[in-house]
């Protein structure tokens, strides 16, 4: 899955990343879904082991344009994983107390503890994305944030957090179809939001902001992956593979049983 990883220090040109790419899988959609289902099972077992061992912490950052599929990713990739072992933290427009603090204040408190997986649905990256596009703070302030974020994530990494960051890359046409579907489908209409259309007008500004953020903050310890996300099944498959690889790479073991465990057949 290395093909989707942004190498530290490299430039990012999103127009060179195809949102329809399927090159990491030979089969069709049904076969892709079958592999994802199998990976779900492995993820479930690995999460259990992560919790039992209690040594590592895992942070998954999800970023995307509106209707980019963050919610669907969480639903599908973590299907079957014990809800006790996974936490989702969603970052919306900051509340007044959050506004009154630095932008990492609300983020740090949501990071995973030992044995936990936390998924960030949006994240501190909003503070160099929406904040930049809407000029909510001057450039002299948001530009320094790339360095803050690298340092913050490096600190988390040094203290035992494995970080992986996914940008769900959809095309502008695909976004239009998804936003239209939110209007047409009565079960999705609650998600339709006029603000999304306003944001869509700034598509190019967002793409540029993403390109710089990904280039500035993809590190060995906290890499970004640009996930082709026009097809949900492919997106789910690629993310599942990356997460399973990451957890398997931790070489976890169940801890030794406590001393003095009796044999229940003889007590
Ligand atoms: P969907 O993709 O389904 O639309 P969502 O993640 O956009 O879901 P919403 O409740 O629609 O969820 O939007 C949350 C909004 O909060 C986004 O527009 C996001 O840009 C905004 N937001 C998040 N963090 C910040 C921040 N630090 N400053 C300003 N706005 C923020
Ligand atoms: Mg939204």
CSV table of C-alpha atoms and ligand atoms in Angstrom, one decimal, residues 65-68 70-71 91-94 106 121-122 126-127 130-131 136 182 191 193 196, ligand 1:
chain,number,residue,atom,x,y,z
A,65,UNK,CA,-13.7,17.2,1.4
A,66,UNK,CA,-17.5,17.3,2.2
A,67,UNK,CA,-19.1,14.0,1.3
A,68,UNK,CA,-15.7,12.5,0.9
A,70,UNK,CA,-15.4,9.8,6.3
A,71,UNK,CA,-18.5,8.4,8.0
A,91,UNK,CA,-14.0,17.8,15.4
A,92,UNK,CA,-16.6,20.4,14.4
A,93,UNK,CA,-16.4,24.2,14.4
A,94,UNK,CA,-14.8,25.0,17.7
A,106,UNK,CA,-9.2,20.1,22.3
A,121,UNK,CA,-13.2,12.4,12.1
A,122,UNK,CA,-11.7,15.7,11.0
A,126,UNK,CA,-8.9,21.8,10.0
A,127,UNK,CA,-6.7,24.5,11.5
A,130,UNK,CA,-10.8,25.5,6.6
A,131,UNK,CA,-9.0,28.1,8.7
A,136,UNK,CA,-10.0,32.7,10.0
A,182,UNK,CA,-28.1,13.8,-0.2
A,191,UNK,CA,-27.1,15.5,5.9
A,193,UNK,CA,-26.3,21.3,4.1
A,196,UNK,CA,-21.5,22.3,1.6
B,1,LIG,P1,-19.8,15.5,6.2
B,1,LIG,O1,-18.6,15.2,5.5
B,1,LIG,O2,-20.8,14.3,6.2
B,1,LIG,O3,-20.5,16.7,5.7
B,1,LIG,P2,-18.7,16.8,8.4
B,1,LIG,O4,-17.4,16.3,9.0
B,1,LIG,O5,-18.5,17.9,7.3
B,1,LIG,O6,-19.5,15.7,7.7
B,1,LIG,P3,-20.3,18.7,9.6
B,1,LIG,O7,-21.0,18.8,10.9
B,1,LIG,O8,-21.1,18.9,8.4
B,1,LIG,O9,-19.5,17.4,9.6
B,1,LIG,O10,-19.1,19.9,9.6
B,1,LIG,C1,-18.2,20.1,10.6
B,1,LIG,C2,-17.6,21.4,10.2
B,1,LIG,O11,-16.8,21.9,11.2
B,1,LIG,C3,-16.8,21.4,8.9
B,1,LIG,O12,-17.3,22.3,8.0
B,1,LIG,C4,-15.4,21.7,9.4
B,1,LIG,O13,-14.7,22.5,8.4
B,1,LIG,C5,-15.7,22.6,10.6
B,1,LIG,N1,-14.6,22.7,11.4
B,1,LIG,C6,-13.9,21.7,12.0
B,1,LIG,N2,-12.8,22.1,12.7
B,1,LIG,C7,-12.8,23.5,12.5
B,1,LIG,C8,-12.0,24.5,13.0
B,1,LIG,N3,-10.9,24.3,13.7
B,1,LIG,N4,-12.3,25.8,12.6
B,1,LIG,C9,-13.3,26.0,11.8
B,1,LIG,N5,-14.2,25.1,11.4
B,1,LIG,C10,-13.9,23.8,11.7
